[in-house]
XYZ file of C-alpha atoms in Angstrom:
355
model
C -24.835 17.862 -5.698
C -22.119 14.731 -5.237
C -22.671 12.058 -7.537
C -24.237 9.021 -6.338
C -20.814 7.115 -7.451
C -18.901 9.694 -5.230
C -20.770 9.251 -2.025
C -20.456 5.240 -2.365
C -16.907 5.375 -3.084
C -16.472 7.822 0.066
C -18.611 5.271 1.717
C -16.599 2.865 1.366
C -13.589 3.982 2.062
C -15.024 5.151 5.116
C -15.734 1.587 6.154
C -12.053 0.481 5.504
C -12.159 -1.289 2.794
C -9.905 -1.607 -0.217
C -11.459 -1.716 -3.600
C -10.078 -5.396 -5.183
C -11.048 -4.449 -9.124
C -11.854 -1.378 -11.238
C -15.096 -3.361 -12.106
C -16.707 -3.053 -8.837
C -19.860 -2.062 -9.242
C -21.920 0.508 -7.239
C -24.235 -1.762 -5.759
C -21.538 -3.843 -4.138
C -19.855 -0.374 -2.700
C -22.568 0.665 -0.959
C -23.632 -2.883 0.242
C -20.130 -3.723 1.987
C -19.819 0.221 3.092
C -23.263 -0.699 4.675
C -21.985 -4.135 6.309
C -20.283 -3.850 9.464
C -17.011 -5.984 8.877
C -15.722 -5.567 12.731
C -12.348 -5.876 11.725
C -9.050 -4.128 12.200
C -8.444 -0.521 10.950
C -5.902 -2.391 8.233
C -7.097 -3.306 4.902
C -7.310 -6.387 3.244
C -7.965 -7.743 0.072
C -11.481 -8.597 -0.716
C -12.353 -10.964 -3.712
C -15.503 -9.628 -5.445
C -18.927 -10.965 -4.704
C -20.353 -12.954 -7.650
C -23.707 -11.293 -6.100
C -22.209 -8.664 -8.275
C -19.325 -9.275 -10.895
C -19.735 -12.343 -12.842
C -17.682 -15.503 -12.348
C -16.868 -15.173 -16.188
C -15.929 -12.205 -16.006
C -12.171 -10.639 -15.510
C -8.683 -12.137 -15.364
C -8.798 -15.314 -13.690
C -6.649 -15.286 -10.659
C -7.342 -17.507 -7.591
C -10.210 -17.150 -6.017
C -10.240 -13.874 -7.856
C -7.905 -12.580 -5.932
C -6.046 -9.068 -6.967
C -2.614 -10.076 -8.629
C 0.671 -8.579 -7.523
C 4.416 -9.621 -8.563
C 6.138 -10.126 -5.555
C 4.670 -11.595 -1.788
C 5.782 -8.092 -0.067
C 3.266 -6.964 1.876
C 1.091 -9.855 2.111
C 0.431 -12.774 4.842
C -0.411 -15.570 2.592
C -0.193 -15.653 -1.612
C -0.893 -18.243 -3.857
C 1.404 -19.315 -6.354
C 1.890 -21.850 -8.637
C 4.336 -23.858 -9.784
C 3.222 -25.489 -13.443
C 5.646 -28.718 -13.875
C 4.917 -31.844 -14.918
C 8.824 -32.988 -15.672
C 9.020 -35.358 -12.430
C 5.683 -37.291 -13.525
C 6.359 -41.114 -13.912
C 2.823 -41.980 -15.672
C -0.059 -39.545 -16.869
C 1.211 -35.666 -17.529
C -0.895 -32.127 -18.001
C 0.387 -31.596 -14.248
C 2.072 -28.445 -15.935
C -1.504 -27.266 -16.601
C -2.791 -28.000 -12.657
C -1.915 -23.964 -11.610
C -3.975 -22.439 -14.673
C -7.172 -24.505 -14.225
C -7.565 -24.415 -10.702
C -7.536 -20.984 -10.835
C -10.428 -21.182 -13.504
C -12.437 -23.078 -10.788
C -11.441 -21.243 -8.117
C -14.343 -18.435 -9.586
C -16.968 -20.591 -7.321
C -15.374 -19.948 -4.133
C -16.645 -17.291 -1.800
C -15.558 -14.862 0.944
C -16.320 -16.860 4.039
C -16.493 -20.752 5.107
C -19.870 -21.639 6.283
C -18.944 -24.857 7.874
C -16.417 -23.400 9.995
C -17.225 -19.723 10.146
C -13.901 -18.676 8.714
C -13.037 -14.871 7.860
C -9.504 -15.171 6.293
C -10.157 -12.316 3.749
C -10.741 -10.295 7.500
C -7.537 -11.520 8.968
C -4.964 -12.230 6.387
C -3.364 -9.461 3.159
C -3.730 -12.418 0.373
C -3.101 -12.236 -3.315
C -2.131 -14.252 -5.988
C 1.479 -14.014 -7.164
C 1.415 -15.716 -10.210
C 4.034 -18.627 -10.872
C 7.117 -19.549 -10.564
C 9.114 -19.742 -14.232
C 9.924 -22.912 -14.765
C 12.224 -24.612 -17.138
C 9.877 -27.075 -18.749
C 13.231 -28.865 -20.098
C 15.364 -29.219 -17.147
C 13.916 -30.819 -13.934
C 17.354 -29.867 -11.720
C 17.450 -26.099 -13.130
C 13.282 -26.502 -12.275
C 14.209 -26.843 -8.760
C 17.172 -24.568 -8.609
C 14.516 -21.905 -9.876
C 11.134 -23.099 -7.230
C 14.090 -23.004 -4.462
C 14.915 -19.659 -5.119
C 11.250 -18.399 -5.913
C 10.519 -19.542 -2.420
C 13.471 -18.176 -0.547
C 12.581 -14.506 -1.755
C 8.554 -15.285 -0.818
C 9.162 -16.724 2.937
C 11.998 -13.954 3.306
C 9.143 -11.559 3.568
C 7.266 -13.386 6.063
C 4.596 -14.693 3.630
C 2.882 -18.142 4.037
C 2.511 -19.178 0.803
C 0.197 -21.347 -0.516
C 1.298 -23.814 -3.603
C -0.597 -25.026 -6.697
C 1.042 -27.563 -8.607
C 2.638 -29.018 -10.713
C 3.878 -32.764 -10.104
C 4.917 -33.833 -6.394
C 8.549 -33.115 -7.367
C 7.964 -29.567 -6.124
C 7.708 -30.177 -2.600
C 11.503 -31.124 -2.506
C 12.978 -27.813 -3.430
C 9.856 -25.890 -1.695
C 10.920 -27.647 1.954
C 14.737 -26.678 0.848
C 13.520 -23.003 1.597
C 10.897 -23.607 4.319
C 13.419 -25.193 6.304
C 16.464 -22.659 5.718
C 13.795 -20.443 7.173
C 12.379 -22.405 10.123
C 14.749 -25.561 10.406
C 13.497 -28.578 10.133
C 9.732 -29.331 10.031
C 7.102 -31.259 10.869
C 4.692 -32.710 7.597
C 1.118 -33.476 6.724
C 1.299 -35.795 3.517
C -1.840 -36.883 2.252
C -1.014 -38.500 -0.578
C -1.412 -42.313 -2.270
C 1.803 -42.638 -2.486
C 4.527 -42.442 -0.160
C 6.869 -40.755 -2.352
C 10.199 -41.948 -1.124
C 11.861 -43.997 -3.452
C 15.801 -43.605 -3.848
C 16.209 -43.782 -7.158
C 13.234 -44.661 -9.988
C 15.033 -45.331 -13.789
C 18.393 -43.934 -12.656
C 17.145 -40.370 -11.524
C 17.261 -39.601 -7.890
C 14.838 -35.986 -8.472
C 11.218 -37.179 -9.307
C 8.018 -36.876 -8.030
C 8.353 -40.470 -6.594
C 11.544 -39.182 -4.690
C 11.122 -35.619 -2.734
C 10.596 -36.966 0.816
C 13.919 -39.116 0.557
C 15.650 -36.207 -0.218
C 14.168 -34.155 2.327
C 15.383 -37.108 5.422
C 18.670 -37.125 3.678
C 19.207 -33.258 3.583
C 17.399 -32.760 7.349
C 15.013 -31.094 6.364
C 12.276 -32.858 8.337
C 11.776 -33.537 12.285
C 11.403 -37.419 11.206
C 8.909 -38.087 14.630
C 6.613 -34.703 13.172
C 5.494 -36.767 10.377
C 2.288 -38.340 9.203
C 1.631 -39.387 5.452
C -2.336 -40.550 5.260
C -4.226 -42.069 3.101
C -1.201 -44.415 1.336
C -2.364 -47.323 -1.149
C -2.224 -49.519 -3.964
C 0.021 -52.058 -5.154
C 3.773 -51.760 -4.587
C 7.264 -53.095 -5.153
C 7.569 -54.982 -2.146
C 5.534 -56.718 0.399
C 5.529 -53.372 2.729
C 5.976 -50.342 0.425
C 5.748 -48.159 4.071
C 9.086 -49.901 5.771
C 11.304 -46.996 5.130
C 9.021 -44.646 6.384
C 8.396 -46.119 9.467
C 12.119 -46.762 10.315
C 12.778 -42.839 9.884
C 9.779 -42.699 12.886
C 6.857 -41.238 10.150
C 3.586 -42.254 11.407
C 2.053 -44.132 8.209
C -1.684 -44.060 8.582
C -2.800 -46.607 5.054
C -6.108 -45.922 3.551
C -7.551 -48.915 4.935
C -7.329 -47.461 8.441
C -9.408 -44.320 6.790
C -12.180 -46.367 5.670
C -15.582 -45.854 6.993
C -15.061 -43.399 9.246
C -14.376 -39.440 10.548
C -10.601 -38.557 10.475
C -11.445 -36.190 13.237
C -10.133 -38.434 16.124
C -7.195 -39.187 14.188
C -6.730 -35.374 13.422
C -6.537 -34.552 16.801
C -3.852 -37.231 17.278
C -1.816 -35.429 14.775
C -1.949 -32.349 16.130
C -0.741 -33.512 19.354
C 2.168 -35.022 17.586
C 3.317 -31.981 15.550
C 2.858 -29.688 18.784
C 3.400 -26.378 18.328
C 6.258 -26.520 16.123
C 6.383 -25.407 12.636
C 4.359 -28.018 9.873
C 4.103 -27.994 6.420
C 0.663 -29.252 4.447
C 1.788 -31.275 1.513
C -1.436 -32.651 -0.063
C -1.485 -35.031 -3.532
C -5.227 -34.675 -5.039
C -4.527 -38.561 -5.536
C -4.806 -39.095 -2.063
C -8.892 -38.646 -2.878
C -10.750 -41.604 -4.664
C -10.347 -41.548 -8.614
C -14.024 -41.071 -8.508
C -14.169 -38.508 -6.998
C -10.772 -36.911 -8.200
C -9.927 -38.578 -11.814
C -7.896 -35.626 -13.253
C -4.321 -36.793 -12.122
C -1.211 -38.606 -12.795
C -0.886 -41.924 -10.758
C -4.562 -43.089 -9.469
C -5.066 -45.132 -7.060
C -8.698 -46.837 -6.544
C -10.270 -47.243 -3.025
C -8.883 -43.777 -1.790
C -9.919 -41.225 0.750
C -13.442 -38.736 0.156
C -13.483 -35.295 -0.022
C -15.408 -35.243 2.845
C -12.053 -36.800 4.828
C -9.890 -34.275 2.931
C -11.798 -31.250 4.305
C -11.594 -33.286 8.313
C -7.894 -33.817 7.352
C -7.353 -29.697 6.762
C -9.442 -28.745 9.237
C -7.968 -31.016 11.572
C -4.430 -28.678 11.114
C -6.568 -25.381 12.649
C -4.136 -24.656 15.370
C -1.079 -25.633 13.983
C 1.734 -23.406 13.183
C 1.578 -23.846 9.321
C 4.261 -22.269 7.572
C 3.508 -23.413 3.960
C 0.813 -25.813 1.983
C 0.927 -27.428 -1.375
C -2.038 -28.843 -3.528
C -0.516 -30.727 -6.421
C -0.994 -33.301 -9.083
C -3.802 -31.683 -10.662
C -4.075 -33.069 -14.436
C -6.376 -31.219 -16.363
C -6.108 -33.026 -19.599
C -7.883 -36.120 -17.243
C -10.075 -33.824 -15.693
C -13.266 -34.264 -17.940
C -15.749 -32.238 -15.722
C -13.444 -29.793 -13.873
C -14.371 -31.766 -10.624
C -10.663 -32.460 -9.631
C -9.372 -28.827 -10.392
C -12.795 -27.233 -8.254
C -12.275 -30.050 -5.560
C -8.473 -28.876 -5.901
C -9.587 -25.123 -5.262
C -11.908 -25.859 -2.500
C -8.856 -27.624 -0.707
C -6.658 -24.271 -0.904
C -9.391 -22.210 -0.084
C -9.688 -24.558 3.124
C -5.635 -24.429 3.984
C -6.244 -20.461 3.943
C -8.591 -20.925 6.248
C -6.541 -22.886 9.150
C -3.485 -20.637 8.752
C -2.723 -18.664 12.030
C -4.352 -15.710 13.015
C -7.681 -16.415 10.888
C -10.801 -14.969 12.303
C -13.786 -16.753 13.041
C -17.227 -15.675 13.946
């Protein structure tokens, strides 16, 4: 007679599904050989069901994700990119891409508020980070620039866990050698274009100057929401506005559903390509404390989910999630709400199912 073990494991091949981890159990195999996924005869990569490995347990990867070297193969990877060099206040950025990933054990397979597949649509993994040089900001950047040229080469989307802001600089470098120049979401509380901040022109402060000056931005496919706090002039947004960003300040946010102002923004990117570049400070310090630079009166999490959901339909070639701090990060809340952000970019790249 055929083992039991045999039968489910022919079962579930015979449904078309790809085993994620050795540690599978037999209970899961024959419940997702049973389930009727309706999808493609190509397989994907399924994280396991904490109906049936533990959280706790295994490697912790994002979203527990299988881990592979390199993006070949795969639609959309995460990655992240641990720096904290270009921070001007608070540091432990470095630490953002390791604890998210620790949180990320709570997320599941599908999105219930929007009825998301992406595990059905998209080959995901997690492809570990980028090796910085934890001494040399410049040489940091020469490396991300690089990293990301050989992931986007292979027609990945990837998905970025910082690290300080600084990384979006030499992360648009690539994206635009590979699509031109782009259009940006920024949600962020800070605008992050100063010139030059104690003699260094490569900061966290600084990447979207450099990105104007180098081109590598379609200036009137802009938007940066959710910008506050006190500044170094009366209007901290001029510059912005004079290269044709739309600014949208937090006090425009409060009170209300960014859903209106979401569509807005889609009709202003268009179909071209965008990039997601969001700064957990952009959220409320009570709601997000573990970062670098907070700003009080900020945006919800609530508005942060409307803000990502509000960029279904655009042609997203890349996303960030950054300034994660664990060291500030008392309960974990920032690094899960950080995980449940990603998890939500996945889910509004192109081609993602929904039921």
């Amino acid at each position: 007679m055929i083992p039991l073990w045999r039968r489910l494991n022919a079962a579930f091949s015979a449904a078309g599904l790809r085993r994620t981890a050795p540690f599978l159990c037999r209970d899961e195999l024959l419940l997702r050989a049973a389930s009727s996924r309706k999808c493609s005869g190509r397989r994907f990569n399924v994280p396991p069901s904490a109906e049936f490995v533990a959280r706790v347990s295994g490697i912790p990867t994002m979203a527990k994700l299988p881990h592979q070297e390199t993006a070949d193969g795969l639609d959309a990877a995460f990655v992240g990119v641990p720096i904290d060099t270009g921070t001007s206040n608070r540091p432990g950025a470095r630490f953002g891409p390791r604890q998210i990933r620790v949180e990320s054990a709570l997320l599941r397979a599908y999105n219930s508020g929007t009825r998301a597949a992406p595990y059905e649509s998209l080959m995901v993994a997690d492809i570990g980070d980028v090796n910085v040089n934890v001494y040399d900001l410049k040489d940091t950047c020469k490396r991300i620039r690089e990293a990301y040229r050989k992931i986007l080469a292979t027609g990945c989307i990837p998905l970025t866990m910082g690290g300080d802001h600084t990384i979006a600089y030499p992360i648009l470098q690539a994206v635009a050698e590979k699509h031109g120049p782009v259009g940006l979401v920024h949600v962020d509380a800070h605008a992050d274009t100063s010139d030059v901040v104690l003699g260094e022109k490569i900061g966290h402060g600084t990447p979207f100057r450099r990105c104007v000056e180098e081109g590598l931005l379609d200036c009137k496919r802009v938007v940066q929401i959710g910008l506050r706090g006190s500044g170094y002039s009366p209007d901290s947004y001029e510059w912005s506005r004079a290269q044709g960003f739309r600014v949208v300040q937090v006090e425009e946010c409060w009170f209300k559903s960014l859903v209106p102002l979401m569509a807005e923004v889609r009709a202003q990117m268009g179909s071209g390509a965008v990039y997601l570049s969001f700064d957990i400070d952009a959220l409320d310090p009570g709601f997000a404390p573990g970062t670098g630079t907070p700003e009080i009166a900020g945006l919800t999490p609530i508005q942060g989910v409307e803000i990502i959901r509000g960029c279904r339909g655009l042609n997203l070639v890349g996303c960030d999630l950054v300034e994660v701090s664990p060291p500030y990060d008392t309960t974990g809340n920032t690094a899960l709400t950080a995980a449940n952000l990603l998890f939500e970019m996945l889910c509004v790249l192109p081609k993602i199912k929904y039921y």
